[in-house]
Amino acid sequence: MEFQHFLHKHKLSSKEFEEKHMEQCMGCMDIIVCPAYCCRECGEFGMHKSCAELPPQIQKHTVHPHPLGFNMVDIFVCDACKRLTLSLISCRCMYCEFKLDFKCAMSIFNDENEIGKLDHQGTTVHHFCQCHPHQLIRCMLSSTTEVEKTTWKQMNLCCRACNLELLGTALLIHVYACLPCSFSIHESCMNEMPTQVRRSPFHPHHVLLP
Ligand SMILES: [Zn+2]
Ligand SMILES: [Zn+2]
Ligand SMILES: [Zn+2]
Ligand SMILES: [Zn+2]
Ligand SMILES: [Zn+2]
Ligand SMILES: [Zn+2]
Ligand SMILES: [Zn+2]
């Protein structure tokens, strides 16, 4: 059986039994287990059947007022779980900046109950600081999967304040980042910034001195 995915130029063929090489799903980034679809023409596109069958457009007014579509992307921060995500495919609003990683898009699409869980995570925090000329975004960085572990290692993400590796041995941390500049700083280091940086009343997270 053949399948045409809207993000890939070749026809995909279905994979009903386990084959020798393990690959990652282009959508959820987990290891592919059958049933799945993969491209035999270029060998560069494989997805779980359930991931591949998400429609090209999602509309859930309880989550977001506009229709959401899918794109191939770089690293970004998911507006639902606030994680810095490695998804190769993101779910983006067609009209504004709202975006979700593939897993969040998937759970929103499949389970209305997930919407409640995502809602109380609050809105994405943006922050201007003297430590960097651009707006910083607050996000979570985790290394709960092997893919995450190896990717963050390869990227060699360091905190600009303490110069230590961002994650180190931690499984989950909060950071402020400017993704286009690869600028990142631990939330804890940000809070310990010198007093001249902390003085501004426009800094919501900074402790003001008496
Ligand atoms: Zn998948
Ligand atoms: Zn292909
Ligand atoms: Zn997410
Ligand atoms: Zn929107
Ligand atoms: Zn600040
Ligand atoms: Zn630091
Ligand atoms: Zn920047």
Short mmCIF file of C-alpha atoms and ligand atoms in Angstrom, two decimals:
data_model
loop_
_atom_site.label_atom_id
_atom_site.label_comp_id
_atom_site.label_asym_id
_atom_site.label_seq_id
_atom_site.Cartn_x
_atom_site.Cartn_y
_atom_site.Cartn_z
CA MET A 1 0.00 0.00 0.00
CA GLU A 2 1.30 3.45 -0.90
CA PHE A 3 0.79 6.68 0.96
CA GLN A 4 1.40 10.29 -0.07
CA HIS A 5 2.44 12.57 2.78
CA PHE A 6 1.92 16.29 2.21
CA LEU A 7 5.46 17.13 3.34
CA HIS A 8 7.33 14.64 1.19
CA LYS A 9 7.75 14.50 -2.56
CA HIS A 10 7.95 10.71 -2.92
CA LYS A 11 5.26 8.13 -2.32
CA LEU A 12 5.72 6.25 0.95
CA SER A 13 5.31 2.56 1.32
CA SER A 14 3.88 0.90 4.37
CA LYS A 15 6.03 -1.11 6.68
CA GLU A 16 4.11 -3.77 8.55
CA PHE A 17 6.91 -5.67 10.23
CA GLU A 18 10.14 -4.70 11.97
CA GLU A 19 13.17 -4.27 9.75
CA LYS A 20 16.79 -4.26 10.76
CA HIS A 21 17.56 -0.54 10.85
CA MET A 22 15.92 1.58 13.45
CA GLU A 23 15.05 5.08 12.42
CA GLN A 24 13.38 8.07 14.00
CA CYS A 25 9.91 9.16 13.14
CA MET A 26 10.03 12.51 11.29
CA GLY A 27 7.03 13.61 13.33
CA CYS A 28 7.27 12.63 16.97
CA MET A 29 11.04 11.85 16.83
CA ASP A 30 10.63 8.55 18.64
CA ILE A 31 12.05 5.33 17.25
CA ILE A 32 9.78 3.95 14.57
CA VAL A 33 7.76 0.91 15.47
CA CYS A 34 5.34 -0.65 13.02
CA PRO A 35 2.91 0.03 11.53
CA ALA A 36 4.79 2.82 9.78
CA TYR A 37 5.36 4.49 6.43
CA CYS A 38 8.78 5.01 4.93
CA CYS A 39 10.25 6.29 1.69
CA ARG A 40 12.06 3.60 -0.27
CA GLU A 41 13.10 6.11 -2.91
CA CYS A 42 15.35 8.37 -0.81
CA GLY A 43 15.29 6.52 2.50
CA GLU A 44 15.06 9.86 4.31
CA PHE A 45 11.48 9.94 5.40
CA GLY A 46 9.84 7.57 7.85
CA MET A 47 6.88 8.04 10.16
CA HIS A 48 4.63 6.06 12.44
CA LYS A 49 1.36 5.35 10.70
CA SER A 50 -0.52 7.34 13.35
CA CYS A 51 1.84 10.32 12.96
CA ALA A 52 1.72 10.27 9.15
CA GLU A 53 -2.04 10.24 9.11
CA LEU A 54 -2.50 13.57 10.88
CA PRO A 55 -4.34 15.84 8.42
CA PRO A 56 -2.40 18.74 6.80
CA GLN A 57 -4.57 21.22 8.67
CA ILE A 58 -5.89 21.20 12.24
CA GLN A 59 -8.55 23.48 13.64
CA LYS A 60 -9.28 23.43 17.37
CA HIS A 61 -10.84 26.63 18.62
CA THR A 62 -10.37 25.63 22.23
CA VAL A 63 -6.60 25.72 21.69
CA HIS A 64 -6.16 28.45 19.12
CA PRO A 65 -8.61 30.57 17.10
CA HIS A 66 -6.84 30.06 13.75
CA PRO A 67 -6.21 27.00 11.55
CA LEU A 68 -2.83 25.29 12.06
CA GLY A 69 -0.69 23.80 9.30
CA PHE A 70 2.60 21.88 9.21
CA ASN A 71 6.11 22.92 8.13
CA MET A 72 9.62 21.55 8.20
CA VAL A 73 11.64 23.58 10.70
CA ASP A 74 14.66 24.20 12.85
CA ILE A 75 14.69 24.29 16.60
CA PHE A 76 11.92 26.37 18.18
CA VAL A 77 9.97 26.77 21.42
CA CYS A 78 6.58 25.07 21.55
CA ASP A 79 3.79 27.40 22.70
CA ALA A 80 2.03 24.60 24.57
CA CYS A 81 4.71 22.76 26.57
CA LYS A 82 7.32 25.60 26.38
CA ARG A 83 10.05 23.13 25.55
CA LEU A 84 12.86 23.85 23.19
CA THR A 85 11.95 21.20 20.69
CA LEU A 86 13.81 19.14 18.16
CA SER A 87 10.76 18.34 16.02
CA LEU A 88 11.62 18.29 12.34
CA ILE A 89 8.02 19.13 11.66
CA SER A 90 6.24 21.94 13.46
CA CYS A 91 2.60 22.79 13.58
CA ARG A 92 2.16 26.52 12.86
CA CYS A 93 -0.65 28.98 12.78
CA MET A 94 -1.33 30.25 9.29
CA TYR A 95 -2.00 33.77 10.57
CA CYS A 96 0.12 34.43 13.64
CA GLU A 97 3.24 33.26 15.48
CA PHE A 98 1.57 30.42 17.42
CA LYS A 99 3.41 27.10 17.01
CA LEU A 100 3.40 23.63 18.47
CA ASP A 101 5.82 20.76 18.36
CA PHE A 102 4.58 17.63 16.66
CA LYS A 103 3.81 15.73 19.85
CA CYS A 104 1.67 18.53 21.27
CA ALA A 105 -0.15 18.91 17.94
CA MET A 106 -0.76 15.20 17.95
CA SER A 107 -2.16 15.08 21.48
CA ILE A 108 -4.36 18.11 20.86
CA PHE A 109 -5.70 16.50 17.73
CA ASN A 110 -6.32 13.10 19.28
CA ASP A 111 -7.48 13.93 22.76
CA GLU A 112 -9.60 16.88 23.84
CA ASN A 113 -8.58 16.23 27.45
CA GLU A 114 -5.01 17.16 26.61
CA ILE A 115 -6.14 20.70 25.88
CA GLY A 116 -6.90 21.34 29.55
CA LYS A 117 -3.47 20.07 30.55
CA LEU A 118 -1.74 22.41 28.12
CA ASP A 119 -3.78 25.50 28.97
CA HIS A 120 -2.58 26.08 32.50
CA GLN A 121 1.04 26.10 31.35
CA GLY A 122 0.49 29.83 30.77
CA THR A 123 1.63 32.06 27.95
CA THR A 124 5.12 32.11 26.52
CA VAL A 125 7.31 34.59 28.39
CA HIS A 126 9.38 37.02 26.38
CA HIS A 127 11.97 39.13 28.05
CA PHE A 128 14.19 42.09 27.18
CA CYS A 129 17.43 42.39 29.05
CA GLN A 130 20.65 44.38 28.91
CA CYS A 131 22.48 41.09 28.60
CA HIS A 132 21.33 40.71 24.98
CA PRO A 133 20.03 43.12 22.28
CA HIS A 134 17.09 40.92 21.29
CA GLN A 135 14.01 39.64 23.04
CA LEU A 136 14.68 36.44 24.96
CA ILE A 137 12.21 33.62 25.24
CA ARG A 138 11.84 31.53 28.40
CA CYS A 139 11.83 27.82 27.70
CA MET A 140 12.50 24.38 29.10
CA LEU A 141 15.36 22.26 27.93
CA SER A 142 15.22 18.57 28.62
CA SER A 143 17.28 15.52 27.84
CA THR A 144 14.81 12.76 28.48
CA THR A 145 15.38 11.00 25.15
CA GLU A 146 18.57 9.81 23.47
CA VAL A 147 17.94 12.15 20.51
CA GLU A 148 17.77 15.13 22.82
CA LYS A 149 20.88 14.10 24.71
CA THR A 150 23.02 13.72 21.61
CA THR A 151 21.69 16.81 19.86
CA TRP A 152 22.24 19.18 22.77
CA LYS A 153 25.74 17.72 23.19
CA GLN A 154 26.56 18.26 19.51
CA MET A 155 25.23 21.82 19.62
CA ASN A 156 27.43 22.48 22.62
CA LEU A 157 24.95 24.87 24.22
CA CYS A 158 26.57 26.96 26.92
CA CYS A 159 25.27 29.53 29.36
CA ARG A 160 26.62 33.01 28.51
CA ALA A 161 26.74 33.97 32.16
CA CYS A 162 28.49 31.06 33.88
CA ASN A 163 30.01 29.51 30.72
CA LEU A 164 28.99 26.04 31.80
CA GLU A 165 27.26 23.54 29.55
CA LEU A 166 23.55 24.42 29.59
CA LEU A 167 22.19 21.06 30.63
CA GLY A 168 25.17 19.43 32.28
CA THR A 169 23.80 16.37 34.02
CA ALA A 170 20.33 17.84 34.60
CA LEU A 171 17.30 16.27 32.95
CA LEU A 172 15.26 19.44 32.75
CA ILE A 173 16.20 23.10 33.19
CA HIS A 174 14.74 26.52 32.46
CA VAL A 175 16.65 28.86 30.21
CA TYR A 176 16.24 32.18 28.45
CA ALA A 177 17.26 32.01 24.82
CA CYS A 178 17.53 33.98 21.60
CA LEU A 179 17.37 31.18 19.06
CA PRO A 180 18.54 33.10 15.94
CA CYS A 181 21.76 34.08 17.78
CA SER A 182 22.21 30.76 19.64
CA PHE A 183 22.29 32.87 22.79
CA SER A 184 21.22 31.10 25.96
CA ILE A 185 21.46 31.70 29.66
CA HIS A 186 20.32 29.69 32.72
CA GLU A 187 17.28 31.14 34.41
CA SER A 188 19.15 30.86 37.70
CA CYS A 189 22.15 32.78 36.30
CA MET A 190 19.80 35.44 34.94
CA ASN A 191 18.37 35.94 38.42
CA GLU A 192 21.86 36.40 39.82
CA MET A 193 22.80 39.12 37.33
CA PRO A 194 24.76 42.09 38.74
CA THR A 195 22.72 44.87 40.31
CA GLN A 196 23.14 47.40 37.49
CA VAL A 197 21.36 44.96 35.19
CA ARG A 198 18.67 44.24 37.75
CA ARG A 199 17.64 47.84 38.39
CA SER A 200 15.16 48.26 35.58
CA PRO A 201 11.49 48.18 36.57
CA PHE A 202 10.71 46.51 33.23
CA HIS A 203 12.21 43.23 34.34
CA PRO A 204 9.37 41.07 35.59
CA HIS A 205 11.51 38.18 36.81
CA HIS A 206 14.37 40.15 38.31
CA VAL A 207 14.45 40.69 42.04
CA LEU A 208 14.54 44.39 42.76
CA LEU A 209 16.86 45.62 45.48
CA PRO A 210 15.35 47.54 48.41
ZN ZN B 1 5.84 9.20 15.24
ZN ZN B 2 11.75 10.18 -0.39
ZN ZN B 3 4.97 21.05 22.99
ZN ZN B 4 -2.95 32.21 15.14
ZN ZN B 5 16.41 40.99 32.59
ZN ZN B 6 24.61 29.68 33.86
ZN ZN B 7 19.70 37.59 19.62
#
